[in-house]
Short mmCIF file of C-alpha atoms and ligand atoms in Angstrom, two decimals:
data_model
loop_
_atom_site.label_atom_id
_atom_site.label_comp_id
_atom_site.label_asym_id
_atom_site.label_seq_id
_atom_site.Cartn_x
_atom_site.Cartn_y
_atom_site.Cartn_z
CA UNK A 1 20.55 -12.14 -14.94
CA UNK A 2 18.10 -9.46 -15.99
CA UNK A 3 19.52 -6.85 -17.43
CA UNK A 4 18.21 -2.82 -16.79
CA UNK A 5 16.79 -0.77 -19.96
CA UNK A 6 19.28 2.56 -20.33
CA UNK A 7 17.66 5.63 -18.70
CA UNK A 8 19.10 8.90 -17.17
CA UNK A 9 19.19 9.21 -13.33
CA UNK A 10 18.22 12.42 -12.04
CA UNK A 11 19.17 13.73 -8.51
CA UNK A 12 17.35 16.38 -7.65
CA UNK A 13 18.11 17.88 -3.47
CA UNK A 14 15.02 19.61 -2.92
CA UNK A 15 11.60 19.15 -3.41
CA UNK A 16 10.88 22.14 -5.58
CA UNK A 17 13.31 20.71 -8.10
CA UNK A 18 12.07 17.43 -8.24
CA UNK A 19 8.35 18.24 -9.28
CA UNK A 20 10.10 20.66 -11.71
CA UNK A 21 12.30 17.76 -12.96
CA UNK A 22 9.20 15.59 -13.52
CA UNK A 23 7.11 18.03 -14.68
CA UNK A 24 9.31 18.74 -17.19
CA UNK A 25 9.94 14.99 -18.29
CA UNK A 26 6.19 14.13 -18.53
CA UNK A 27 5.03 10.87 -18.66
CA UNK A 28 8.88 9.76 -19.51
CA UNK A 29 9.94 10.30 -16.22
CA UNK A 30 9.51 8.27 -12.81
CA UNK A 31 10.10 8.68 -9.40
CA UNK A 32 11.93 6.02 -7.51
CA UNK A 33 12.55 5.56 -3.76
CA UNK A 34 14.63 2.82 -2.15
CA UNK A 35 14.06 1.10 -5.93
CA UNK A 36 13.10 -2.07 -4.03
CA UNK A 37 9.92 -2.53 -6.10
CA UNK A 38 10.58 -0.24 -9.27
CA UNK A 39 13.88 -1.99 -10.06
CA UNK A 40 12.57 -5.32 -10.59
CA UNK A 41 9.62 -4.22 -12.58
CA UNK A 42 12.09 -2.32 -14.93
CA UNK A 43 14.11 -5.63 -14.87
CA UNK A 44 10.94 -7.35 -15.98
CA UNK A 45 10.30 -4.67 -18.91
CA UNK A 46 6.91 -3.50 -17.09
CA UNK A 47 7.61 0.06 -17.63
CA UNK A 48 10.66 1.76 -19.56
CA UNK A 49 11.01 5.49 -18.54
CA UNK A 50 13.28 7.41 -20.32
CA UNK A 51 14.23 9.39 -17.12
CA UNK A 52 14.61 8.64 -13.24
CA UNK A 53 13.83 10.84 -10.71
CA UNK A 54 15.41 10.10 -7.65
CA UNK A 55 14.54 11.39 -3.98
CA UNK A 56 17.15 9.89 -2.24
CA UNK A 57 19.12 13.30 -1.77
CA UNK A 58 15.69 15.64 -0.58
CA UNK A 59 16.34 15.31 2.95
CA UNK A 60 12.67 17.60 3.35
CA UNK A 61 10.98 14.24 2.48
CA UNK A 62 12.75 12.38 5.51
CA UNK A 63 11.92 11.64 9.66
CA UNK A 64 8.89 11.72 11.72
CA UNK A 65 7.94 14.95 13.78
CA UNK A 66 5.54 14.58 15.85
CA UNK A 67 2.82 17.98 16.42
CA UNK A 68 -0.19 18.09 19.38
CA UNK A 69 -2.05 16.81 16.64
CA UNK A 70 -0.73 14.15 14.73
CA UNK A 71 2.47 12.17 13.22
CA UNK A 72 3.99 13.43 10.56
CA UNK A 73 6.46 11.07 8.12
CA UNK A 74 8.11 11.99 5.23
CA UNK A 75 7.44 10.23 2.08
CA UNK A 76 11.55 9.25 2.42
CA UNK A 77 11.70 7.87 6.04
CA UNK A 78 12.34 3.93 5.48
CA UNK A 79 9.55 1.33 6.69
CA UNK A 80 12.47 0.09 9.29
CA UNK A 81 12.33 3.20 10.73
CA UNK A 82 9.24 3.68 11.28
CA UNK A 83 8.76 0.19 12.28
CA UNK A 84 10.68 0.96 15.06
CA UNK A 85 10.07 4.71 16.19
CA UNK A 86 8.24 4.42 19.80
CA UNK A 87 6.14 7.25 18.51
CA UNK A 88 4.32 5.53 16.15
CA UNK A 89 4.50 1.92 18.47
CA UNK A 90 2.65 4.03 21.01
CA UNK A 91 -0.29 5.57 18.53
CA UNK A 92 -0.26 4.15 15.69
CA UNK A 93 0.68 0.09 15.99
CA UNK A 94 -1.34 -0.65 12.86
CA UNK A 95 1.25 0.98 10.71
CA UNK A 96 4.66 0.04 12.99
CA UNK A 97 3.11 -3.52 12.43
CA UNK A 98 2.37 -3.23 8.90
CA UNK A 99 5.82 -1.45 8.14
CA UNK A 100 7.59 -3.93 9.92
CA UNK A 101 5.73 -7.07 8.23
CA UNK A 102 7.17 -5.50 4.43
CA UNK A 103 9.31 -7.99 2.43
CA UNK A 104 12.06 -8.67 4.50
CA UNK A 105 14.83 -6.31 5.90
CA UNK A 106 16.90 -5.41 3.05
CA UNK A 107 13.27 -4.04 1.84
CA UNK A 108 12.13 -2.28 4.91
CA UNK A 109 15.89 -0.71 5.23
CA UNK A 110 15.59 0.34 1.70
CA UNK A 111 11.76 0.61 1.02
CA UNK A 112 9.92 3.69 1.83
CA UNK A 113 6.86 4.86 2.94
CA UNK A 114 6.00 6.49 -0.47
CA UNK A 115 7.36 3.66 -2.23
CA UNK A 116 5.22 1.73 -0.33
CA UNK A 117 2.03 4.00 -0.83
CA UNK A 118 2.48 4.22 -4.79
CA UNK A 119 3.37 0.05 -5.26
CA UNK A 120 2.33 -0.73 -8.59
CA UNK A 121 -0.56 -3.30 -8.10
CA UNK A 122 0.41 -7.19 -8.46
CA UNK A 123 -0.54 -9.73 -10.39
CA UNK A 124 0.61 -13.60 -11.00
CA UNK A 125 0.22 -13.17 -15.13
CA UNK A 126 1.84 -9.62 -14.94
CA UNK A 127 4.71 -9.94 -12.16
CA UNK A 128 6.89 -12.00 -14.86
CA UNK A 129 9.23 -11.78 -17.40
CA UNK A 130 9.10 -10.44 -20.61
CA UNK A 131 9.64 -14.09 -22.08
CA UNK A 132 7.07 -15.45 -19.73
CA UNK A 133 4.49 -12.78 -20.51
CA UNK A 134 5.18 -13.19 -23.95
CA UNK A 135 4.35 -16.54 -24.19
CA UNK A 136 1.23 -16.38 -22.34
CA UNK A 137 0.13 -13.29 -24.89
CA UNK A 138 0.40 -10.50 -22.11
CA UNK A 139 -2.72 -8.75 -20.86
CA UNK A 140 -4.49 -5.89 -20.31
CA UNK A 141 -2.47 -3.94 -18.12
CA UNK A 142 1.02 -4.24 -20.30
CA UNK A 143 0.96 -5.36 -23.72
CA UNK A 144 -2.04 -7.28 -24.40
CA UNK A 145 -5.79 -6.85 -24.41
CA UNK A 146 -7.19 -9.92 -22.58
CA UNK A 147 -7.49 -10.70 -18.85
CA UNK A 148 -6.20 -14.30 -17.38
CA UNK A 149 -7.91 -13.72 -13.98
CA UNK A 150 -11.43 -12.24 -15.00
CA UNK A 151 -12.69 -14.14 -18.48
CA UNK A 152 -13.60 -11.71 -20.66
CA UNK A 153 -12.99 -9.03 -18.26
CA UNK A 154 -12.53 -5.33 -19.67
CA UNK A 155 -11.23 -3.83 -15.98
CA UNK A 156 -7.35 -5.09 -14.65
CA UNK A 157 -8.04 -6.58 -11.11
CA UNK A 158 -4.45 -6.99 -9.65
CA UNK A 159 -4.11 -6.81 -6.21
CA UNK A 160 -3.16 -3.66 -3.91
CA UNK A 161 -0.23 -5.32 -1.89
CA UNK A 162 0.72 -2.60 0.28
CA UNK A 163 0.80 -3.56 3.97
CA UNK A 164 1.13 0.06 4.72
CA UNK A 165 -2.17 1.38 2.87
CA UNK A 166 -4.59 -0.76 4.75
CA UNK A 167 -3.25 0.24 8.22
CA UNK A 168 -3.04 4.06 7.02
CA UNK A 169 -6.73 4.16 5.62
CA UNK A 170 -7.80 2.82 9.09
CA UNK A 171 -5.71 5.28 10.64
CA UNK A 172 -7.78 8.09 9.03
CA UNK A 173 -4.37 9.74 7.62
CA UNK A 174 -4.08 12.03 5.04
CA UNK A 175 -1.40 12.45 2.11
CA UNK A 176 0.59 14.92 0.93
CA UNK A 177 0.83 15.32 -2.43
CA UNK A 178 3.43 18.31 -4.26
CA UNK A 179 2.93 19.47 -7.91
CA UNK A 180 4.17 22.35 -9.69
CA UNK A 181 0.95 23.17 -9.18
CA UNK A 182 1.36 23.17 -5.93
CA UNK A 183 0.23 21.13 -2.44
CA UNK A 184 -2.68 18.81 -2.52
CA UNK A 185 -4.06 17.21 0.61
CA UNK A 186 -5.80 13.53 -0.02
CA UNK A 187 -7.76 11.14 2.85
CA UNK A 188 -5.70 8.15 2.67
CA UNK A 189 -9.50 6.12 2.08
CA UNK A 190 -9.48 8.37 -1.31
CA UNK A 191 -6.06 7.70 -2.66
CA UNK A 192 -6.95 4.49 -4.23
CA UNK A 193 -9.25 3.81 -7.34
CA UNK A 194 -10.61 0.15 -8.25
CA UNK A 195 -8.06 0.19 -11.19
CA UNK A 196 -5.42 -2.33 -11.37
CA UNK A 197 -3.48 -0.28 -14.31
CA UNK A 198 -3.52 2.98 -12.08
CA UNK A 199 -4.88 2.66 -9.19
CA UNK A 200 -4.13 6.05 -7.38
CA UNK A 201 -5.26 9.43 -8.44
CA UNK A 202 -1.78 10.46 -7.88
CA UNK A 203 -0.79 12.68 -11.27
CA UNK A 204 2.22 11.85 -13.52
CA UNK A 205 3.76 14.64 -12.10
CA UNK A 206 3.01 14.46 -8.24
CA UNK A 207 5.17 13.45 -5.43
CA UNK A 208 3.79 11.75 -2.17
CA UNK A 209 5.57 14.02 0.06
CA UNK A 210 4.37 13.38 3.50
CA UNK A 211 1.75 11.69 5.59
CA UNK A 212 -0.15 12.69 8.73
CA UNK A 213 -1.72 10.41 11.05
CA UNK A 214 -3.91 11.86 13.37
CA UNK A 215 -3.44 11.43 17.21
CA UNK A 216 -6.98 10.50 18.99
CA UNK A 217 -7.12 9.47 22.42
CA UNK A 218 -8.59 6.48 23.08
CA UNK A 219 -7.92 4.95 19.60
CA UNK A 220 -6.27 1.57 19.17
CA UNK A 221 -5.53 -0.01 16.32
CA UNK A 222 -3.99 -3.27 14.99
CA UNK A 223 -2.31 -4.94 12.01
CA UNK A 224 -2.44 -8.70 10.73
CA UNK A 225 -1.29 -10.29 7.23
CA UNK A 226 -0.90 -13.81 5.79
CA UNK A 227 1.93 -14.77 4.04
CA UNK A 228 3.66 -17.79 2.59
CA UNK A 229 6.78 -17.06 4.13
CA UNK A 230 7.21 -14.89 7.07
CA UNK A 231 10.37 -13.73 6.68
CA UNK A 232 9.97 -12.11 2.63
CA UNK A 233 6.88 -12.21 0.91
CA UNK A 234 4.29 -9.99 -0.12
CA UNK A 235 0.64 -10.72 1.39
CA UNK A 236 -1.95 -12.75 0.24
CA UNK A 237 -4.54 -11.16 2.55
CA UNK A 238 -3.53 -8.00 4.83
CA UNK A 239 -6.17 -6.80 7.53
CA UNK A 240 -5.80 -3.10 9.54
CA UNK A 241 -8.19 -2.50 12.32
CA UNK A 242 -8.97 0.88 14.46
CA UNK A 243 -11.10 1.11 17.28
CA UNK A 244 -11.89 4.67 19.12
CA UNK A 245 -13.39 4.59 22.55
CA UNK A 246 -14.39 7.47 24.98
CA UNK A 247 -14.67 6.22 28.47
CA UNK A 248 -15.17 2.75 28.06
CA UNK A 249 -18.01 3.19 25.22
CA UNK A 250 -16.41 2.17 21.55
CA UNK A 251 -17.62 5.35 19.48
CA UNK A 252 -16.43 4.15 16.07
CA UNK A 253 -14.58 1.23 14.27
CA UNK A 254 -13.30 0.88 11.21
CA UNK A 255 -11.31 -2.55 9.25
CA UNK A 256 -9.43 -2.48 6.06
CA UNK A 257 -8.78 -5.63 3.99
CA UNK A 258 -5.97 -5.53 1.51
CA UNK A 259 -4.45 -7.66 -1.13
CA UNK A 260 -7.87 -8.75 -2.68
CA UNK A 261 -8.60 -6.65 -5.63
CA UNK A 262 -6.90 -2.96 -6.42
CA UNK A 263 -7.99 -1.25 -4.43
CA UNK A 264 -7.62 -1.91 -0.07
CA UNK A 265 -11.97 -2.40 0.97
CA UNK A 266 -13.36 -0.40 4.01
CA UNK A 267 -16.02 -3.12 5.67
CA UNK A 268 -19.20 -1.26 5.15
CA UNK A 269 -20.19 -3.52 7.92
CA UNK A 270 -18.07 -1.14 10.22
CA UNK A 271 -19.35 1.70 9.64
CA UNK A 272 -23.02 0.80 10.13
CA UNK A 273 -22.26 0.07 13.32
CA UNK A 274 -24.21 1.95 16.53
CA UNK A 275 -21.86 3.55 18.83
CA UNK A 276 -21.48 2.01 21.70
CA UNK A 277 -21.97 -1.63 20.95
CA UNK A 278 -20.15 -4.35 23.00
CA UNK A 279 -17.00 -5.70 21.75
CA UNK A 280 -18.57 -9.29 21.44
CA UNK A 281 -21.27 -7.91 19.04
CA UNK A 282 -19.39 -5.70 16.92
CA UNK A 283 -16.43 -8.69 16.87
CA UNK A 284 -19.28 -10.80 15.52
CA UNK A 285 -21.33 -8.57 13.21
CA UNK A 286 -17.86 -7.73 11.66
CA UNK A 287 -16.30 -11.08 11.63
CA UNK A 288 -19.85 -12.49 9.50
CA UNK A 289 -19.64 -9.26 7.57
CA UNK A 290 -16.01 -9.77 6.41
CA UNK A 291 -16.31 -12.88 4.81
CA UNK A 292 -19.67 -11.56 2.65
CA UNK A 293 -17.91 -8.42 1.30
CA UNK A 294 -14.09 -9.57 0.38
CA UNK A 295 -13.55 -11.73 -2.13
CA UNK A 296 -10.05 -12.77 -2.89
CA UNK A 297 -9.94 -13.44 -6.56
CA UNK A 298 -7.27 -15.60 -8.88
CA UNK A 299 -4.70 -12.46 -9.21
CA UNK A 300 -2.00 -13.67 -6.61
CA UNK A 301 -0.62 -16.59 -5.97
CA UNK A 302 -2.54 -18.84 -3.02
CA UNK A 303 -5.85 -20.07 -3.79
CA UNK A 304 -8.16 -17.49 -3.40
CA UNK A 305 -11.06 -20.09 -1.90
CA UNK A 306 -8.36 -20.35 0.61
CA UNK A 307 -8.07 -17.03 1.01
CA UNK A 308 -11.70 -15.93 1.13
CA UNK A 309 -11.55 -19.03 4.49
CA UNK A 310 -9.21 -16.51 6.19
CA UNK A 311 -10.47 -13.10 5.59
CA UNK A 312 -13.19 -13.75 9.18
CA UNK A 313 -10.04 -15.54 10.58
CA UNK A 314 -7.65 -12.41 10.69
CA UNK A 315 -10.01 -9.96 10.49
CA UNK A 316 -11.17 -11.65 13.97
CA UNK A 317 -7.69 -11.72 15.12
CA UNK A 318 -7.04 -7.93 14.02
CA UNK A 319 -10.00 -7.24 16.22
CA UNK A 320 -9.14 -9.12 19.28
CA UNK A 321 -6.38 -6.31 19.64
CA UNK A 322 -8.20 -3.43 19.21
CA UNK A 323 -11.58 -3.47 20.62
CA UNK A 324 -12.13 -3.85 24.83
CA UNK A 325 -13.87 -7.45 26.16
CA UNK A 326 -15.17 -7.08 29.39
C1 FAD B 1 10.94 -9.97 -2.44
C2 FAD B 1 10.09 -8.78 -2.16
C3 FAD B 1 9.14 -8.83 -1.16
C4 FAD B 1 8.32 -7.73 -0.90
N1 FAD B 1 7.36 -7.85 0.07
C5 FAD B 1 6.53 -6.80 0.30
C6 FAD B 1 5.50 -6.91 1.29
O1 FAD B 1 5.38 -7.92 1.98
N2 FAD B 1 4.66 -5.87 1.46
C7 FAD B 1 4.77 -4.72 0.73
O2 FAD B 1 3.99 -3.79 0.97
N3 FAD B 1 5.74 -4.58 -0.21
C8 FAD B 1 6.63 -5.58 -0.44
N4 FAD B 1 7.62 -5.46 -1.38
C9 FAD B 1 7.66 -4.27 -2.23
C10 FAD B 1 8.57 -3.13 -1.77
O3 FAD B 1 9.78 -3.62 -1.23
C11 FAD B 1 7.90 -2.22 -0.74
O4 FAD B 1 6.57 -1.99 -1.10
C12 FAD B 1 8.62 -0.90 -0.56
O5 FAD B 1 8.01 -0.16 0.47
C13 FAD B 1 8.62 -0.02 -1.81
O6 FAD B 1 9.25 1.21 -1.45
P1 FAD B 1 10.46 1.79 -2.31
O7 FAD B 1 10.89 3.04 -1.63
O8 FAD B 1 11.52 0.78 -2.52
O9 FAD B 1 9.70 2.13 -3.67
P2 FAD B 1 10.25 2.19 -5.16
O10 FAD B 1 10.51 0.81 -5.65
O11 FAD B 1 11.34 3.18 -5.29
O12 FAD B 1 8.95 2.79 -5.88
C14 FAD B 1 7.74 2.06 -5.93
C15 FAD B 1 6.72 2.89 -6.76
O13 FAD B 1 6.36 4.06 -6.06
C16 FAD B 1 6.68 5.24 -6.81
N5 FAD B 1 7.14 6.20 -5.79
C17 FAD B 1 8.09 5.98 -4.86
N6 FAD B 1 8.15 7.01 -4.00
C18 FAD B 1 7.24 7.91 -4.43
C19 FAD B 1 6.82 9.19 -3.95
N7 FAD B 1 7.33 9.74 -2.84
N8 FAD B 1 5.86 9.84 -4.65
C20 FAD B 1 5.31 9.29 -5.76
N9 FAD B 1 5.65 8.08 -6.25
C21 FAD B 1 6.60 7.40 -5.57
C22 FAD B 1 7.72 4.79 -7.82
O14 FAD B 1 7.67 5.60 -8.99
C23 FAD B 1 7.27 3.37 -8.10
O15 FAD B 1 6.20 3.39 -9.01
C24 FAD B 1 8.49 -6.54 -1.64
C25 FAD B 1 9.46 -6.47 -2.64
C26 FAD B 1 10.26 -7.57 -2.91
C27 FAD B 1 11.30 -7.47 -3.99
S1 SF4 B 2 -5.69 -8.81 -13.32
FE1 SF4 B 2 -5.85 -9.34 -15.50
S2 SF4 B 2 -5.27 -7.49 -16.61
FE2 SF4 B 2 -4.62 -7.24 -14.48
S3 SF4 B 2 -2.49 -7.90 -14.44
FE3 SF4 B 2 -3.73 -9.69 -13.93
S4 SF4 B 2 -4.13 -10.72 -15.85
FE4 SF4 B 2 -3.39 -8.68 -16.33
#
């Protein structure tokens, strides 16, 4: 049994007061959500805030309305919700996929979409005990000054294992973010940095507080990830796909890869495209392209040769669902 570190829980009920409450606290001070990932991390000493914010009682931050426009969730709605809202099944399946392909369901009944969107990167030399990372002489990103995936490396590389992240960058949604300072709107394809100590530009004191996903005619979009075990576990490889047609002419198309590096990776392949190409090209092109530009490293568990074979497998699955043959 691992035992919590003592800190003060904070229940703020509306927004206002929370972003007070952590501005306020400074860097001493976290937010946490349905807990699902933070807990264990406190459990394995990775962080040790003095305070607790929680947002379990600011209702403002919960649901999904839906405008002409777009989708709009609340950092608070849980991934089984939105897994399951017809809403977002009807035009937006990359992200009812991904939400429903989290952990398992105590974590998508308790897990959140912010919670999801601010997961601390992952790593198999930093995801441990304190005894285990200890031993091993920590690392860069807690504790230590060394890297055990990168030799000699000076930058953390631990993976971005959101499911939801990919699908939402390939969505084209954009984040909320509330401050003291006030509201801050962020594309979800700028939200992450290649750092795997910190790596969104979220501030100490900000709040994901809701996220809009834009509603295009014409768009599909899809959501794939490999796991060890279906039922639980985080992914070694997640792939989102979104494909936008007007008529039957495919205008733009865009694929995310996740749990390679920190930060999810846009194929640059994609967005080269021409408008207009057939599905059979742009499958191809894509599918070739996929395999040059991700490479899984050593930070998770499965070999990443392994994983680097299925990045053009998914990514060609993901694909078969969005984009029209024949
Ligand atoms: C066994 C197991 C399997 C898992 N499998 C998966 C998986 O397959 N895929 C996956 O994506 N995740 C997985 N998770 C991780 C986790 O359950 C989910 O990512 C979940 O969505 C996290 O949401 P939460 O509300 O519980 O976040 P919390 O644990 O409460 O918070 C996570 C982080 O986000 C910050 N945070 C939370 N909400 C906000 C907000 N609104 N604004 C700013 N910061 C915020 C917290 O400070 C913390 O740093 C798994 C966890 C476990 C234990
Ligand atoms: S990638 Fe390197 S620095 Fe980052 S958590 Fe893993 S071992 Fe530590």
């Amino acid at each position: 049994m691992l035992p919590l570190p003592a800190f003060k829980l904070h229940q703020p009920r509306t927004l206002p007061e929370a972003v007070s409450m952590l501005h306020r606290f400074g860097p001493d001070a976290r937010v946490i959500a349905g807990g699902t990932d933070l807990v264990p991390n406190l459990k394995h000493g990775l962080l040790a805030p003095r305070a607790l914010v929680s947002l379990q009682h600011v209702e403002a931050l919960r649901g999904i309305a839906q405008s002409e426009a777009a989708l709009v969730i609340g950092a608070m709605t849980s991934l089984d919700e939105i897994a399951s809202d017809p809403r977002v099944l009807e035009a937006a399946p990359a992200l009812a996929h991904a939400a429903d392909a989290v952990g398992g369901p105590h974590h998508r009944r308790m897990g959140t979409l912010g919670g999801n969107l601010c997961l601390d990167t992952r790593c198999r030399y930093y995801n441990q005990t304190y005894f285990w990372r200890a031993a091993l002489g920590f690392c860069l990103k807690k504790d230590g000054t060394v890297c055990h995936v990168v030799a000699g490396g000076q930058k953390c590389v631990a993976a971005a294992s959101n499911d939801t992240a990919p699908a939402l960058i390939a969505l084209e949604a954009t984040i909320e973010l509330e401050s003291v300072r006030g509201r801050r709107l962020v594309e979800a394809k700028s939200f992450y940095t290649a750092d795997g100590i910190r790596n969104t530009i979220l501030e100490a004191d900000e709040i994901v507080a809701r996220v809009s996903v834009p509603l295009v005619s014409g768009r599909r979009s899809a959501f794939d990830k490999v796991r060890r075990r279906n039922a639980i576990d985080f992914p070694l490889l997640s792939v989102a796909a979104r494909a936008d047609y007007e008529a039957s002419a495919m205008t733009s198309v865009d694929v995310v890869v996740s749990a390679l590096a920190a930060r999810p990776r846009r194929l640059a392949a994609a967005q080269k495209l021409h408008p207009g190409v057939s599905a059979a090209e742009a499958s191809a092109a894509l599918v070739q392209a996929s395999k040059r530009e991700c490479k899984p490293l050593e930070n998770i568990e499965g070999d990443a040769e392994w994983r680097h074979d299925m990045v053009p497998v998914v990514v060609e699955r993901v694909l078969s669902r969005v984009l029209r043959f024949g």
